[in-house]
Short mmCIF file of C-alpha atoms in Angstrom, two decimals:
data_model
loop_
_atom_site.label_atom_id
_atom_site.label_comp_id
_atom_site.label_asym_id
_atom_site.label_seq_id
_atom_site.Cartn_x
_atom_site.Cartn_y
_atom_site.Cartn_z
CA MET Z 1 14.01 0.55 -18.00
CA LYS Z 2 11.08 2.73 -19.06
CA LYS Z 3 8.76 0.77 -16.72
CA ALA Z 4 11.10 1.36 -13.75
CA ILE Z 5 11.34 5.10 -14.52
CA SER Z 6 7.53 5.34 -14.73
CA ILE Z 7 7.12 3.57 -11.41
CA ILE Z 8 9.73 5.74 -9.78
CA THR Z 9 8.00 8.84 -11.11
CA VAL Z 10 4.67 7.70 -9.66
CA LEU Z 11 6.25 6.99 -6.29
CA VAL Z 12 8.06 10.32 -6.20
CA CYS Z 13 4.86 12.17 -7.10
CA LEU Z 14 2.88 10.38 -4.39
CA ALA Z 15 5.60 10.95 -1.80
CA THR Z 16 5.63 14.69 -2.68
CA ILE Z 17 1.86 14.88 -2.31
CA VAL Z 18 1.93 13.09 1.11
CA SER Z 19 4.80 15.23 2.43
CA ALA Z 20 3.07 18.46 1.36
CA GLN Z 21 -0.01 17.70 3.48
CA PRO Z 22 -0.06 18.87 7.07
CA GLY Z 23 -0.28 15.84 9.32
CA GLY Z 24 0.04 13.49 6.32
CA ALA Z 25 -3.64 12.64 6.22
CA GLY Z 26 -5.91 12.92 3.18
CA GLY Z 27 -9.09 14.95 3.28
CA GLY Z 28 -12.54 14.18 2.13
CA ALA Z 29 -14.95 11.28 2.68
CA ARG Z 30 -14.13 7.79 1.48
CA GLY Z 31 -16.13 4.58 1.44
CA GLY Z 32 -16.23 2.19 4.35
CA MET Z 33 -15.64 2.70 8.06
CA GLY Z 34 -12.38 3.08 9.86
CA ALA Z 35 -10.07 5.96 10.74
CA ARG Z 36 -12.39 8.95 10.89
CA GLY Z 37 -15.08 7.04 8.99
CA ARG Z 38 -13.01 6.72 5.77
CA GLY Z 39 -12.05 3.06 5.75
CA ILE Z 40 -9.04 2.02 3.79
CA THR Z 41 -10.01 2.87 0.24
CA GLY Z 42 -7.49 4.97 -1.53
CA ASP Z 43 -3.74 5.04 -1.71
CA TRP Z 44 -1.22 4.55 1.12
CA MET Z 45 2.52 5.35 1.03
CA VAL Z 46 4.32 2.55 2.90
CA SER Z 47 7.94 1.87 3.79
CA GLN Z 48 9.65 -1.46 4.40
CA GLU Z 49 13.28 -2.28 5.03
CA PHE Z 50 14.95 -4.45 2.39
CA ASN Z 51 18.66 -5.31 2.44
CA GLY Z 52 19.38 -2.45 4.84
CA MET Z 53 17.48 0.19 2.75
CA GLN Z 54 14.02 1.73 3.22
CA MET Z 55 11.97 0.79 0.18
CA GLN Z 56 8.88 2.95 -0.68
CA SER Z 57 5.78 1.36 -2.14
CA VAL Z 58 2.17 2.29 -2.68
CA LEU Z 59 -0.78 0.23 -1.46
CA SER Z 60 -3.96 1.07 -3.36
CA PHE Z 61 -7.32 -0.24 -1.96
CA SER Z 62 -10.75 -0.11 -3.55
CA ARG Z 63 -13.98 -2.07 -3.74
CA ASP Z 64 -15.07 -4.36 -6.51
CA GLN Z 65 -18.57 -4.48 -8.07
CA ASP Z 66 -19.79 -6.71 -5.27
CA GLY Z 67 -18.46 -4.41 -2.54
CA GLY Z 68 -15.50 -6.68 -1.63
CA MET Z 69 -12.13 -5.17 -0.86
CA THR Z 70 -9.41 -5.33 -3.57
CA GLY Z 71 -5.88 -3.98 -3.47
CA GLN Z 72 -2.64 -3.53 -5.36
CA TRP Z 73 0.97 -3.28 -4.16
CA ILE Z 74 2.98 -0.95 -6.44
CA SER Z 75 6.74 -0.91 -6.05
CA LEU Z 76 9.94 -0.73 -8.07
CA TRP Z 77 9.49 -4.42 -8.81
CA GLY Z 78 6.12 -3.80 -10.47
CA LEU Z 79 2.48 -4.25 -9.56
CA ASN Z 80 1.07 -7.10 -7.52
CA GLU Z 81 -2.60 -7.77 -7.02
CA LEU Z 82 -3.42 -8.41 -3.34
CA GLN Z 83 -5.48 -11.41 -2.25
CA ASP Z 84 -7.80 -11.93 0.69
CA VAL Z 85 -7.95 -8.23 1.58
CA SER Z 86 -9.83 -7.79 4.89
CA PHE Z 87 -10.32 -4.65 7.05
CA GLU Z 88 -12.43 -5.12 10.20
CA ASN Z 89 -12.36 -3.20 13.52
CA GLY Z 90 -9.17 -1.42 12.49
CA GLN Z 91 -7.36 -4.71 11.66
CA LEU Z 92 -5.95 -5.00 8.08
CA THR Z 93 -4.88 -8.34 6.57
CA PHE Z 94 -3.96 -9.33 3.01
CA LYS Z 95 -1.70 -11.67 0.96
CA ARG Z 96 0.68 -10.80 -1.78
CA THR Z 97 2.17 -13.33 -4.28
CA MET Z 98 5.17 -12.14 -6.21
CA GLN Z 99 7.83 -13.68 -8.50
CA GLY Z 100 10.77 -15.04 -6.59
CA PHE Z 101 14.10 -13.18 -6.76
CA GLY Z 102 16.21 -13.91 -9.84
CA GLY Z 103 13.25 -15.57 -11.52
CA GLY Z 104 12.87 -18.11 -8.73
CA GLU Z 105 9.63 -19.72 -7.49
CA PRO Z 106 6.76 -17.35 -6.67
CA MET Z 107 6.52 -16.48 -2.98
CA THR Z 108 3.53 -15.42 -0.93
CA GLN Z 109 3.71 -12.84 1.81
CA THR Z 110 1.05 -12.15 4.45
CA PHE Z 111 0.37 -8.77 6.05
CA LYS Z 112 -1.24 -8.34 9.46
CA GLY Z 113 -1.58 -4.83 10.96
CA THR Z 114 -3.69 -2.02 12.10
CA ILE Z 115 -4.91 1.33 10.80
CA THR Z 116 -5.38 4.17 13.33
CA ASP Z 117 -5.70 7.88 12.52
CA ASP Z 118 -4.62 7.35 8.89
CA LYS Z 119 -1.47 5.55 9.99
CA LEU Z 120 -0.78 1.96 8.88
CA THR Z 121 1.52 -0.32 10.95
CA GLY Z 122 2.10 -4.02 10.82
CA THR Z 123 4.26 -6.89 9.78
CA ILE Z 124 4.70 -8.59 6.41
CA SER Z 125 5.66 -12.23 6.82
CA GLY Z 126 6.95 -14.83 4.35
CA GLY Z 127 9.58 -14.88 1.68
CA PRO Z 128 12.78 -13.48 3.02
CA GLY Z 129 11.35 -13.24 6.55
CA ASP Z 130 9.33 -10.93 8.71
CA SER Z 131 9.58 -7.16 8.21
CA PRO Z 132 7.78 -4.20 9.69
CA LEU Z 133 5.67 -2.19 7.28
CA ARG Z 134 4.66 1.37 8.13
CA GLY Z 135 2.85 4.05 6.18
CA GLN Z 136 0.23 6.70 5.96
CA ARG Z 137 -2.70 7.66 3.77
CA ALA Z 138 -1.67 9.52 0.59
CA LEU Z 139 -3.25 12.86 -0.04
CA ARG Z 140 -6.17 12.71 -2.43
CA VAL Z 141 -5.49 14.93 -5.43
CA PRO Z 142 -8.31 17.41 -6.02
CA ARG Z 143 -10.24 17.12 -9.28
CA GLY Z 144 -9.16 20.63 -10.16
CA ALA Z 145 -5.56 19.34 -10.51
CA GLY Z 146 -6.59 17.88 -13.93
CA ILE Z 147 -6.24 14.21 -12.98
#
């Protein structure tokens, strides 16, 4: 229960930050190339329909020590490490393996989409079927905010 409350708190805080920013785009330079030269590193607020409800999640992308892309999917169901993260010419792909519903067999989902002007759009396939995934870059919190 405490874990679910913590995750909900993080999602609400990030949603508040994103909605408070004009145009919904984060400022400042970020590594890599892509939308306005910032690549995909950082956090993205995404939305996906699940059982008739819009579910909010956070995608967080960074680079490892060797410069390769890494990512995490943070949702009410916990944190999943992303595999095979690739971003080239505005095209984003990755895989996510998560525990099956009700403790069932793990399932792997594949995302294929694009990032244009700090907007993420695409389709997540596998598991319960195909579903559109849409989102935008989360606002970067200034260092002066104490974080």
